[in-house]
Short mmCIF file of C-alpha atoms in Angstrom, two decimals:
data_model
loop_
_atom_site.label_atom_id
_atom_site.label_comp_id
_atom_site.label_asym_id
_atom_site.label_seq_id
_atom_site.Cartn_x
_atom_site.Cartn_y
_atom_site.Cartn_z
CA UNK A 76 105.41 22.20 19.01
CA UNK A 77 107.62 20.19 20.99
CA UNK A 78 110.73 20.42 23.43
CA UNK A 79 112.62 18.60 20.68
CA UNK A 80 111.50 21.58 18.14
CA UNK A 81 112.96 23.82 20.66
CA UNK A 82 115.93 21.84 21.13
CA UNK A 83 117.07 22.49 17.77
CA UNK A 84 117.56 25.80 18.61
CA UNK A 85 120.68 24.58 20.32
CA UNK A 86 121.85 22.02 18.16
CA UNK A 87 123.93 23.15 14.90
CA UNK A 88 126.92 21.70 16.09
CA UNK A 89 129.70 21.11 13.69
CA UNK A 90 132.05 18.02 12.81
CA UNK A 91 135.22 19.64 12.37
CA UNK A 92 134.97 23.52 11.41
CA UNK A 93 136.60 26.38 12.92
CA UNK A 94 136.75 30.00 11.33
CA UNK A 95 134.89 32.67 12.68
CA UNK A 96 130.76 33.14 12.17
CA UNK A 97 128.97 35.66 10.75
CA UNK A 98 125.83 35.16 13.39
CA UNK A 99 125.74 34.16 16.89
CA UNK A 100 123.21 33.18 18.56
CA UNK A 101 122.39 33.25 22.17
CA UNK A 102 119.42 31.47 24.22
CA UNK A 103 118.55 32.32 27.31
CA UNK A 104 117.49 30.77 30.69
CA UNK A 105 114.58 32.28 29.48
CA UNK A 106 114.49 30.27 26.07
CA UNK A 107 115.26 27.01 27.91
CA UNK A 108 112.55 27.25 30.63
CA UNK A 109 109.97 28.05 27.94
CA UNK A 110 111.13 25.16 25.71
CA UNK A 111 110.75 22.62 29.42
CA UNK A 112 107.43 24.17 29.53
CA UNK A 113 106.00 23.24 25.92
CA UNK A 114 108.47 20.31 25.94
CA UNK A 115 106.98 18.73 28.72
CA UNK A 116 103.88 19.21 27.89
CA UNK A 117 104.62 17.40 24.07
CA UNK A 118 106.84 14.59 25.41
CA UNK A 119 104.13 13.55 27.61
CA UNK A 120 101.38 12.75 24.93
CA UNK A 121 103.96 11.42 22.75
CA UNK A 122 104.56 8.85 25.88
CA UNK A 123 101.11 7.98 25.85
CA UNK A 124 101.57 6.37 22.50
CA UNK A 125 104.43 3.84 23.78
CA UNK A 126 103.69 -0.11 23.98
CA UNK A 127 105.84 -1.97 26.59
CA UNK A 128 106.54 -5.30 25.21
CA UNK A 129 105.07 -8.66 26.92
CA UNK A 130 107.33 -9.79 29.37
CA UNK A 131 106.78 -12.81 31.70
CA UNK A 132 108.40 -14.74 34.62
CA UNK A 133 108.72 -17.56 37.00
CA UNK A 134 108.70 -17.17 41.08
CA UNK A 135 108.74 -20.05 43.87
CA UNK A 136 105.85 -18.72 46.14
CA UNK A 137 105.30 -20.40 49.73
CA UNK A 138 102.97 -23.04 50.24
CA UNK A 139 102.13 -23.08 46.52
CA UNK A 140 105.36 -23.93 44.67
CA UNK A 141 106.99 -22.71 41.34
CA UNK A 142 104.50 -19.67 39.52
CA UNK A 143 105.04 -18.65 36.13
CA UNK A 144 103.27 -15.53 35.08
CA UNK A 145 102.99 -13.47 32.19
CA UNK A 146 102.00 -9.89 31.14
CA UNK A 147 100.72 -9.09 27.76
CA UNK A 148 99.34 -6.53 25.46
CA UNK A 149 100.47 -3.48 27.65
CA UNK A 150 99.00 0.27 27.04
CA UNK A 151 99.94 3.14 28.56
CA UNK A 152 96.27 4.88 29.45
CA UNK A 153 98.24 7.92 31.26
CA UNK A 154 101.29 9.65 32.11
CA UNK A 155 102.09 12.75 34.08
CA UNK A 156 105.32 14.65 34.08
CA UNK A 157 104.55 17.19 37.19
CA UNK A 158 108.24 18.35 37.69
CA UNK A 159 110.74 18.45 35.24
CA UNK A 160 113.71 20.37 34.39
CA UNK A 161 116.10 21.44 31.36
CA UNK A 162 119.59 22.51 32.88
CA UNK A 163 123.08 23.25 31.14
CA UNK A 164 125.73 21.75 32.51
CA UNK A 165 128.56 23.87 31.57
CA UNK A 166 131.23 22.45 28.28
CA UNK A 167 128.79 19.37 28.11
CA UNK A 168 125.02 20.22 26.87
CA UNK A 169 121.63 19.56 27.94
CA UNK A 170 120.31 17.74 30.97
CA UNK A 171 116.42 16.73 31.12
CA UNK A 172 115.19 16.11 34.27
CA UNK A 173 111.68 14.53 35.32
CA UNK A 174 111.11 13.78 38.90
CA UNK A 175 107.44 12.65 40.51
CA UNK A 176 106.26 10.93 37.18
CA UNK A 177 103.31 8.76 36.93
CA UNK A 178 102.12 6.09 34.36
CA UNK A 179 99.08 4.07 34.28
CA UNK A 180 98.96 0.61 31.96
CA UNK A 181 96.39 -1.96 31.63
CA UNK A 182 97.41 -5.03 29.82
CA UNK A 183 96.26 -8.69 30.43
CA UNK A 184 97.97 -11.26 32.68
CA UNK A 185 97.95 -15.32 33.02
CA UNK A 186 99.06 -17.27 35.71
CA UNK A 187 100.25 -20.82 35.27
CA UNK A 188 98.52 -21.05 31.58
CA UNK A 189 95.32 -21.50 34.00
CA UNK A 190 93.94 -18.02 34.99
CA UNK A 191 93.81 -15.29 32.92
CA UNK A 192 92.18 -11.25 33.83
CA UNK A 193 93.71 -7.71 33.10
CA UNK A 194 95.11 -5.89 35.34
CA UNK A 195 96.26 -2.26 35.83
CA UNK A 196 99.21 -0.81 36.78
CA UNK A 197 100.11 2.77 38.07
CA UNK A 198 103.88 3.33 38.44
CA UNK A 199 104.72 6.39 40.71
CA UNK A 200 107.70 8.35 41.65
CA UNK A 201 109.21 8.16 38.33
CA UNK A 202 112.35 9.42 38.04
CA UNK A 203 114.08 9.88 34.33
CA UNK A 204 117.39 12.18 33.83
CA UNK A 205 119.05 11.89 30.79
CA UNK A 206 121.74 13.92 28.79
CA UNK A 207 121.34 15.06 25.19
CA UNK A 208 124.45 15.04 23.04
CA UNK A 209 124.46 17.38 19.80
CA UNK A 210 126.13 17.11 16.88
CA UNK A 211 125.17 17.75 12.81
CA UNK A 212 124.73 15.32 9.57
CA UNK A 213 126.91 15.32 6.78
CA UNK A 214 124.46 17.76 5.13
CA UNK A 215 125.04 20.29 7.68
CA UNK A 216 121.63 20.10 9.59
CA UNK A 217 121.31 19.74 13.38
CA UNK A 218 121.74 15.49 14.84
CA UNK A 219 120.65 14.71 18.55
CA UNK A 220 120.97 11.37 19.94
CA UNK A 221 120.52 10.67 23.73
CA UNK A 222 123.21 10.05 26.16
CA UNK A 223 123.88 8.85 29.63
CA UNK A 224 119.81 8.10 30.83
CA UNK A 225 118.85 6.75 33.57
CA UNK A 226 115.73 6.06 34.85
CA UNK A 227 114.05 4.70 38.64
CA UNK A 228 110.26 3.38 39.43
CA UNK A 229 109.82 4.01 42.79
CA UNK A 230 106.58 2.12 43.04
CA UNK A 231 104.54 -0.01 40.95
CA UNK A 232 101.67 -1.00 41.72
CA UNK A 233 99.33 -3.84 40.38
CA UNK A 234 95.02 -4.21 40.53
CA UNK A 235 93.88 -7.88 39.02
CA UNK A 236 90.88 -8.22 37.36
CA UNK A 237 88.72 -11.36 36.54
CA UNK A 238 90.28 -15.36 36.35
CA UNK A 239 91.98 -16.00 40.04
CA UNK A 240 93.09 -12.52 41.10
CA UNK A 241 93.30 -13.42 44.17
CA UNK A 242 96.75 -15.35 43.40
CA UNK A 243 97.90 -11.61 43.55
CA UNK A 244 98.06 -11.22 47.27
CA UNK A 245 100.23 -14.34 47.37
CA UNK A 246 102.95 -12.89 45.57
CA UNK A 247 102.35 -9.58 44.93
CA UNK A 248 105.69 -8.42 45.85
CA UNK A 249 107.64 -10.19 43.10
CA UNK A 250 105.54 -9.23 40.88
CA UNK A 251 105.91 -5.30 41.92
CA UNK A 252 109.73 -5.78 41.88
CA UNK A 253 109.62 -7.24 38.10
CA UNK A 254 107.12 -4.60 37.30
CA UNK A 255 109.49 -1.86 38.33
CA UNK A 256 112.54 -3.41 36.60
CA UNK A 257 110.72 -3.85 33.25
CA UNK A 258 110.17 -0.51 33.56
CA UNK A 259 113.38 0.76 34.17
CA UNK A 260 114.79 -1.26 31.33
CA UNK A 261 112.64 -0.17 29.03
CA UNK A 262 112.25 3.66 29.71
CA UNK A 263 115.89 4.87 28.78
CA UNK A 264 115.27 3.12 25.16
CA UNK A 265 111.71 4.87 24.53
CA UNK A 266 113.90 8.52 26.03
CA UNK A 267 116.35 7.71 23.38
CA UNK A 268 113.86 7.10 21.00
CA UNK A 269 112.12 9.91 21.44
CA UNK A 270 115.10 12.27 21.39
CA UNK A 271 116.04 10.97 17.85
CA UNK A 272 112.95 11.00 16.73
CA UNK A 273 113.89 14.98 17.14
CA UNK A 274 115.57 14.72 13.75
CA UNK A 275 113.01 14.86 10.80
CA UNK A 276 112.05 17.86 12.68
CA UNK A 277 115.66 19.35 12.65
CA UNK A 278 115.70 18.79 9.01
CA UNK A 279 113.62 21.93 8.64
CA UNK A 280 116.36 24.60 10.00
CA UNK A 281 116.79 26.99 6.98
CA UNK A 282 120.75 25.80 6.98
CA UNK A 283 120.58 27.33 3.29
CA UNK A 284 118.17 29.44 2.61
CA UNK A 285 117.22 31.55 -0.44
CA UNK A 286 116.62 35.32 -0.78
CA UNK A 287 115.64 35.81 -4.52
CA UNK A 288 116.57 34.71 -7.70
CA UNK A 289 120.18 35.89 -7.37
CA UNK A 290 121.55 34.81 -3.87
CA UNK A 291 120.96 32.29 -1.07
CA UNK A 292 122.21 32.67 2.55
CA UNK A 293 123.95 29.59 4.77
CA UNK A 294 123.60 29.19 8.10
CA UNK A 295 125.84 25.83 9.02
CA UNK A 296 127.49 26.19 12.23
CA UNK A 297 131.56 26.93 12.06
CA UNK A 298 132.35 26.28 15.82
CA UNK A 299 130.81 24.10 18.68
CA UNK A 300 128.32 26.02 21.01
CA UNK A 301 130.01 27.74 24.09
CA UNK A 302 127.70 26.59 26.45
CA UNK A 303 127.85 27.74 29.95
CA UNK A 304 125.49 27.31 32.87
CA UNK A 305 123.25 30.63 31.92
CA UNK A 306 123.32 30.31 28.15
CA UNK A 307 123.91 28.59 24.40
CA UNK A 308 125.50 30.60 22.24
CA UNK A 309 125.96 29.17 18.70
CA UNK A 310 128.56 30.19 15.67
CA UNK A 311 126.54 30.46 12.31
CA UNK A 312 128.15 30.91 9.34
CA UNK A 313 125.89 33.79 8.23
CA UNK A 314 127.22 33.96 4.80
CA UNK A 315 125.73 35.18 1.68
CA UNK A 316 126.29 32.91 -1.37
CA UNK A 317 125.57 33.19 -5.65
CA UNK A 318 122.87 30.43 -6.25
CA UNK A 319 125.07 27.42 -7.54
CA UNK A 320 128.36 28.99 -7.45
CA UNK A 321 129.83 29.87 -4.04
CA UNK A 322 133.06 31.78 -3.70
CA UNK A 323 134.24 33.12 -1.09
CA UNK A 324 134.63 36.96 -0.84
CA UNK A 325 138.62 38.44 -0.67
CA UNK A 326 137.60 38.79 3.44
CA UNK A 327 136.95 37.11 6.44
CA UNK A 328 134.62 37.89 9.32
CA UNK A 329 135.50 39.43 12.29
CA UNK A 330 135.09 38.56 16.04
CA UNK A 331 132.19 39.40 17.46
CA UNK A 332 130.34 38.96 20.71
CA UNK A 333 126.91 38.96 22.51
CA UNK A 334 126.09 41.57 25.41
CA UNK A 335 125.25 40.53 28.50
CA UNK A 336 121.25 40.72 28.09
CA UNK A 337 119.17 37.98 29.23
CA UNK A 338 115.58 39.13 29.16
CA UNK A 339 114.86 37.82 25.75
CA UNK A 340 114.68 33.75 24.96
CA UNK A 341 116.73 34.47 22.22
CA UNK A 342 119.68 37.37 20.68
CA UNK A 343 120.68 36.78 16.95
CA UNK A 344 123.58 39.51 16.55
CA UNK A 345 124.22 39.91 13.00
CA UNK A 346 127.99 41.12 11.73
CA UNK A 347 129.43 43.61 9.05
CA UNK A 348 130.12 40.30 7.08
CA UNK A 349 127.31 39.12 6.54
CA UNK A 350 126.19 42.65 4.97
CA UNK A 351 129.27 42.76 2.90
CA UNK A 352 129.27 39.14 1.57
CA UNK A 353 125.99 40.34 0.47
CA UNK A 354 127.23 43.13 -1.18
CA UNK A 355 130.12 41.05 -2.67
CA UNK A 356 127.39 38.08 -3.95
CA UNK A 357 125.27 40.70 -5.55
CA UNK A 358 127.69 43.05 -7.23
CA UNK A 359 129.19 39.33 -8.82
CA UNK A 360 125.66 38.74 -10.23
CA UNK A 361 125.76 42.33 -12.18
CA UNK A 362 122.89 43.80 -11.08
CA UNK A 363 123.63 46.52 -8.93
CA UNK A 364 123.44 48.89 -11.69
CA UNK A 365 120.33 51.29 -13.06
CA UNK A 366 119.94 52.55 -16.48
CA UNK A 367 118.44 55.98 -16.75
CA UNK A 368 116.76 57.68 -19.57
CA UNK A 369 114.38 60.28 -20.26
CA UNK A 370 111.41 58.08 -20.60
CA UNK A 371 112.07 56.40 -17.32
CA UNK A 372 111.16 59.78 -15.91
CA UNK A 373 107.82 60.38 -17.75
CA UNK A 374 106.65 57.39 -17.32
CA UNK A 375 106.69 57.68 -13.71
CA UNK A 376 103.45 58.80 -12.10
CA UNK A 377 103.72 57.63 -8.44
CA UNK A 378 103.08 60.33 -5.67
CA UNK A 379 106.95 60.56 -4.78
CA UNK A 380 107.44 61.87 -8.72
CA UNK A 381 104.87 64.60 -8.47
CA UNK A 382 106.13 68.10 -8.72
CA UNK A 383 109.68 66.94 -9.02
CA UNK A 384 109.07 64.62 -12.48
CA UNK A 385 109.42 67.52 -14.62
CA UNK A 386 112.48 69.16 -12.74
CA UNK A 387 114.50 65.83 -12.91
CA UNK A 388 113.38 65.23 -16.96
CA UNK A 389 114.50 69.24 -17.13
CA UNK A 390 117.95 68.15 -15.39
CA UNK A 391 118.64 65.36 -17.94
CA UNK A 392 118.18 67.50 -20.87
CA UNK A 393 120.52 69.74 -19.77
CA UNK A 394 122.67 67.53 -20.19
CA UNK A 395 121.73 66.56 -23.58
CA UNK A 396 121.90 70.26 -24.21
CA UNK A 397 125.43 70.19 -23.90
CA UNK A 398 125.73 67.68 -26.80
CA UNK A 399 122.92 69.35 -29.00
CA UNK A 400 120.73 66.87 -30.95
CA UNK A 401 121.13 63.69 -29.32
CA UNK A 402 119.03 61.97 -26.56
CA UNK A 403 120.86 60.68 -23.45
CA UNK A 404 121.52 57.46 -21.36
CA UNK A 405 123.22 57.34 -17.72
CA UNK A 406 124.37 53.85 -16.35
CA UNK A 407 124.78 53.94 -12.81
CA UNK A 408 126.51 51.06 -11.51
CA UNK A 409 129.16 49.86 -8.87
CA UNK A 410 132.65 49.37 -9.48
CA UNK A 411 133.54 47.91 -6.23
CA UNK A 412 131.76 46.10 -3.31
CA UNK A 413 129.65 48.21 -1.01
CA UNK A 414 131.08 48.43 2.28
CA UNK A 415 128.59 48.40 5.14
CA UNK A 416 129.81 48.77 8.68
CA UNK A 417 128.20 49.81 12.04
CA UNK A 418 128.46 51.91 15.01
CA UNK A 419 126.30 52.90 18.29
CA UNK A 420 122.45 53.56 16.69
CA UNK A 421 123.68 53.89 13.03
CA UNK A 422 124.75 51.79 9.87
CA UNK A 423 126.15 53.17 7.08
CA UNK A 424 127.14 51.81 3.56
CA UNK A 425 129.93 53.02 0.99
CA UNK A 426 130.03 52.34 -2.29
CA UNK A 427 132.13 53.34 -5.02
CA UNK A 428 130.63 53.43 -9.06
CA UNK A 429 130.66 55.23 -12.20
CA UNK A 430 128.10 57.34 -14.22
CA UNK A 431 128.29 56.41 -17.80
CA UNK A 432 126.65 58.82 -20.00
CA UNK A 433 126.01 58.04 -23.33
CA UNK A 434 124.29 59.62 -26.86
CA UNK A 435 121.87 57.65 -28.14
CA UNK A 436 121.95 57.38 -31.87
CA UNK A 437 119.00 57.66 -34.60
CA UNK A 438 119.74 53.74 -35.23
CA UNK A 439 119.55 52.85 -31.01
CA UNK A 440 123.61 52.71 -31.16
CA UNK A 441 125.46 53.61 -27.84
CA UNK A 442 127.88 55.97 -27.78
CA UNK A 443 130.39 56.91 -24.84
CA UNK A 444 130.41 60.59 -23.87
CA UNK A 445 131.80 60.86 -20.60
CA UNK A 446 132.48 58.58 -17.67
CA UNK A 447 132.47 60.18 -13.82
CA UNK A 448 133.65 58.59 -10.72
CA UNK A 449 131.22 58.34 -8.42
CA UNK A 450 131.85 58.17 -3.98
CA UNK A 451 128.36 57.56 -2.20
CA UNK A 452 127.34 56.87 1.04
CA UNK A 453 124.12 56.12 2.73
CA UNK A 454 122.77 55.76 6.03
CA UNK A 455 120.67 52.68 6.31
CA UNK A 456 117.60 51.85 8.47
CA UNK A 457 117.06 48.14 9.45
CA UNK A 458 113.36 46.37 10.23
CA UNK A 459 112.26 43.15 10.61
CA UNK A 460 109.40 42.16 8.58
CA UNK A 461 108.31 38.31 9.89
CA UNK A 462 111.12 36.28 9.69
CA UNK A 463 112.94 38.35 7.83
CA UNK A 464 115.73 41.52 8.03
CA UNK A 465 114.70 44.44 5.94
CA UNK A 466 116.52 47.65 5.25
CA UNK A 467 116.26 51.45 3.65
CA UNK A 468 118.67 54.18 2.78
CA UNK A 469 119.01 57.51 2.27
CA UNK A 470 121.66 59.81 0.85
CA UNK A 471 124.10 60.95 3.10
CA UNK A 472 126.66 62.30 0.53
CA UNK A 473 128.06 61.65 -3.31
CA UNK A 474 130.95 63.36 -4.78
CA UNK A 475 131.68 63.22 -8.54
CA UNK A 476 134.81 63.45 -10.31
CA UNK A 477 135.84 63.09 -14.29
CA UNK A 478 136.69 59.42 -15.46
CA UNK A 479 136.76 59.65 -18.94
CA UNK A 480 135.41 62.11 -21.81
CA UNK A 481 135.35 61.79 -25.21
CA UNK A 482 133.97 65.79 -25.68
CA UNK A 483 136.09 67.32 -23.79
CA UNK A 484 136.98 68.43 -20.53
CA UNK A 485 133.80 70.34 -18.61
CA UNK A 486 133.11 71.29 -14.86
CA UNK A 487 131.94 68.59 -13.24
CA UNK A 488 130.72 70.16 -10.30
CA UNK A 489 128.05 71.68 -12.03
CA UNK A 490 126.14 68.29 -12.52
CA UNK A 491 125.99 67.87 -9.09
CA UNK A 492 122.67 68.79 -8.55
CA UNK A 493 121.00 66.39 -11.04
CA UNK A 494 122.93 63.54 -10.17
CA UNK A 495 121.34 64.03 -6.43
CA UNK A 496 118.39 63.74 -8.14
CA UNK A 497 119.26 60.86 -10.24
CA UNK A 498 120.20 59.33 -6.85
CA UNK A 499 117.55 60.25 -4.93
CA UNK A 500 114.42 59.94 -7.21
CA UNK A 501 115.80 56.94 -9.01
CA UNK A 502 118.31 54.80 -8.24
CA UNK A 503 117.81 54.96 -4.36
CA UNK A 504 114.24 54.21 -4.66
CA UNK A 505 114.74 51.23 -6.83
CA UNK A 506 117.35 50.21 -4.21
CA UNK A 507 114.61 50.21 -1.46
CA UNK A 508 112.45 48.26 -2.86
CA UNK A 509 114.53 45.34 -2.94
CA UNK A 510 115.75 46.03 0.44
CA UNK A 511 112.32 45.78 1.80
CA UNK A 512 112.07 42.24 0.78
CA UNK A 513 114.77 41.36 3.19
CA UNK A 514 116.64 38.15 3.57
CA UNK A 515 115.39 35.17 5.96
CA UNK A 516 116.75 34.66 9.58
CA UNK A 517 117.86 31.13 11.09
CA UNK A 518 115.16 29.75 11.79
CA UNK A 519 112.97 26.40 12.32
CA UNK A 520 109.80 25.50 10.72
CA UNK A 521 106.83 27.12 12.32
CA UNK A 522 108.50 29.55 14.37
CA UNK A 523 107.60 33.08 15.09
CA UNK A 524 109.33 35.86 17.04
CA UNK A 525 107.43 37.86 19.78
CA UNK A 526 108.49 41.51 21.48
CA UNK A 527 111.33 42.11 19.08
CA UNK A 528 113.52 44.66 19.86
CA UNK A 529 116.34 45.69 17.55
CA UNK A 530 119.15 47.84 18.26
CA UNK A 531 122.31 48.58 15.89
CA UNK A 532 125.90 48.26 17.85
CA UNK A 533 129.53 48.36 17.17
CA UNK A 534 130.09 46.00 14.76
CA UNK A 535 126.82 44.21 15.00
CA UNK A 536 123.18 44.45 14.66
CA UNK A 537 121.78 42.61 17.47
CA UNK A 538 118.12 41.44 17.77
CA UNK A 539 116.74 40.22 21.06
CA UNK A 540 113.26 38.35 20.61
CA UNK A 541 110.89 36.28 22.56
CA UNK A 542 110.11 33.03 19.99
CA UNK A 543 106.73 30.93 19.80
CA UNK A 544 106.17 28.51 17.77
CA UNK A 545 102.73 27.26 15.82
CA UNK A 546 102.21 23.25 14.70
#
């Protein structure tokens, strides 16, 4: 892991995009002193790795004339980053700051084409500051690219070794002050460098990422970060899609905003939208439906079924009583979009459907008996599991009404009773089994989140989280 892994976290800027999100995320003084802290720690043994190119030189020295000098074949052996920074500077993005750095070299040097040793070098009181712009490629994935570096050697100084050495003590000061410039010159380049070489790693941010077989979730950025001198906080999209066909749903997302927590790194707060353009993507696919029969029943032996199979099997043929000699099928399925919207400690989700029940015939024919009109709602529990959002419901409350019937008018109240156990033995359980997958978060490769808390708000679910990543 690396400061420019953590980075990321604050880069999905945008080109040119401005509706509202469906996620924001926040991070935290908190996040930004624990990505300086790994960052540092990264950037320094990728600075090992650096070779300064040759450079050489000519200098009139006193009582021996015109010296030309050159150094080759320089390796870093060491550096040392004791005390560095990461700062927001408020509208403008991230400073990096690294103050007291050291970096030892050995190379080889030759003097007039005569002598020829190595040497080594330590350079102290580095001083680098540079800023690092953000913006995103054309496929929607976080860019970085360094800006306004700049970079001071407050010492350099130079040991000879083998050849005529002592030359050094003639003109050891020249060689000190075009030690410390090809330093400086060259350190702002390698800081660049290394702060695009952030981008194969940004690649990995889940900027689309599937859920199953049916749906896929984007996470592009829709606004510049707001960044102030506390915190980031970014504008995802946090829309769900149909695999290979997105529409957008008949409604837009709403406002929303991040309390003012800070002792997380990190606070994802997750809209109404993105639960309804869920609901919208996967009532579009056709499967939020459940086809009920007799069998189904029987056929189920797990411990929730025991002691009630037989009642709910009992409930069904009573309705097959009232059409004597034929065996019955109900198709539960939505009619609209469930609505899902939150308050203080509780979600709930509406959904509107019909009950089809029909006769089955000797030959496996369908035939329509009745339609009812069905109003549900459900409270809804949220978890995370990993790096993914999970969820269960229960029944809060259902009320039928009559559709359509092709036998006739009948109370309809008085099927009340086994379509709560339809709901609540069947089609509810089936439900919560695909909410327990969950859906993935926005996230990088090889992160993790630590001390999760959760909490469900006005508008918003909001998740505060510690992050660490592995790799």
């Amino acid at each position: 892991m690396s400061l420019y892994c953590w980075l990321a976290l604050v880069a999905l800027v945008p080109m040119t995009l401005s509706t509202e999100p469906g996620v924001k995320v926040r991070i935290t003084a908190k996040g930004l002193e624990y990505g300086r802290q790994v960052g540092m720690a990264a950037l320094q043994e990728k600075l090992k790795a650096i070779r300064i190119p040759d450079f050489s030189g000519k200098q009139r020295v006193s009582r021996i004339g015109k010296v030309r000098y050159s150094l080759t074949n320089l390796i870093i052996k060491s550096v040392g980053l004791p005390t560095s920074s990461v700062n927001l500077v408020a509208g403008t993005g991230v400073k990096m700051s690294i103050t007291g750095a050291f970096i030892s070299v050995r190379g080889n040097w030759r003097v007039k084409y005569l002598f020829i040793g190595s040497f080594d070098l330590d350079v102290r009181d580095l001083s680098i500051s540079a800023t690092i712009a953000i913006g995103r490629d054309a496929t929607g994935h976080p860019m970085v690219s360094g800006a306004n570096c700049a970079a001071n050697v407050g010492s350099a100084r130079v040991k000879f070794h083998g050849g005529a050495s002592w030359l050094y003590n003639l003109f050891s000061k020249y060689i000190n002050r075009a030690l410390r410039k090809a330093m400086e010159k060259q350190i702002c380049p390698l800081v660049t460098k290394a702060i695009s070489d952030m981008n194969p790693r940004l690649q990995t941010l889940n900027v689309l990422a599937k859920v199953d077989k049916h749906a896929e979730i984007e996470y592009s950025m829709v606004s510049p970060p707001t960044i102030s001198t506390s915190a980031i906080d970014l504008n995802l999209k946090g829309e769900f899609y149909n695999i290979g066909n997105h529409k957008e749903p008949p409604f837009s997302p709403k406002a929303i905003s991040l309390p003012p927590q800070v002792n997380k790194m990190v606070y994802i707060s997750l809209s109404a939208f993105t639960a309804n353009s869920a609901g919208f993507v996967y009532n579009r696919a056709g499967i939020l439906s459940e086809d009920i029969t007799d069998d189904m029943f029987s056929s189920r032996r797990s411990t929730a079924f025991i002691g009630k199979q037989s009642e709910v099997s009992c409930c069904v043929f009573q309705i097959a009583r009232r059409f004597p000699g034929l065996m019955m099928k109900l198709v539960v399925k939505t009619a609209k979009d469930p609505i899902a919207s939150f308050e203080p400690n509780s979600m709930t989700v509406n959904a509107t459907g019909t009950v089809t029940a029909y006769a089955i015939q000797p030959n496996g024919a369908l035939t329509s008996l009745f339609v009812l009109n069905l109003e549900t709602s459900v409270s809804a529990r949220v978890f995370l599991t990993g790096m993914r959002l999970g969820g269960a419901v229960t029944l809060n409350k259902f009320d039928l009404t009559l559709g359509a019937s092709s036998v006739g008018q009948f109370r309809v109240k008085s099927l009340d009773s086994i379509f709560e156990m339809v709901l609540n033995l069947v089609v509810i359980p089936v439900l919560n089994v695909q909410l327990a997958k969950g859906y993935p978060l926005p996230a990088l490769k090889n992160m993790n989140l630590l001390n999760t808390q959760l909490q469900i708000l006005k508008d918003n679910i909001l998740i505060g989280t510690d992050v660490h990543f592995t790799g």
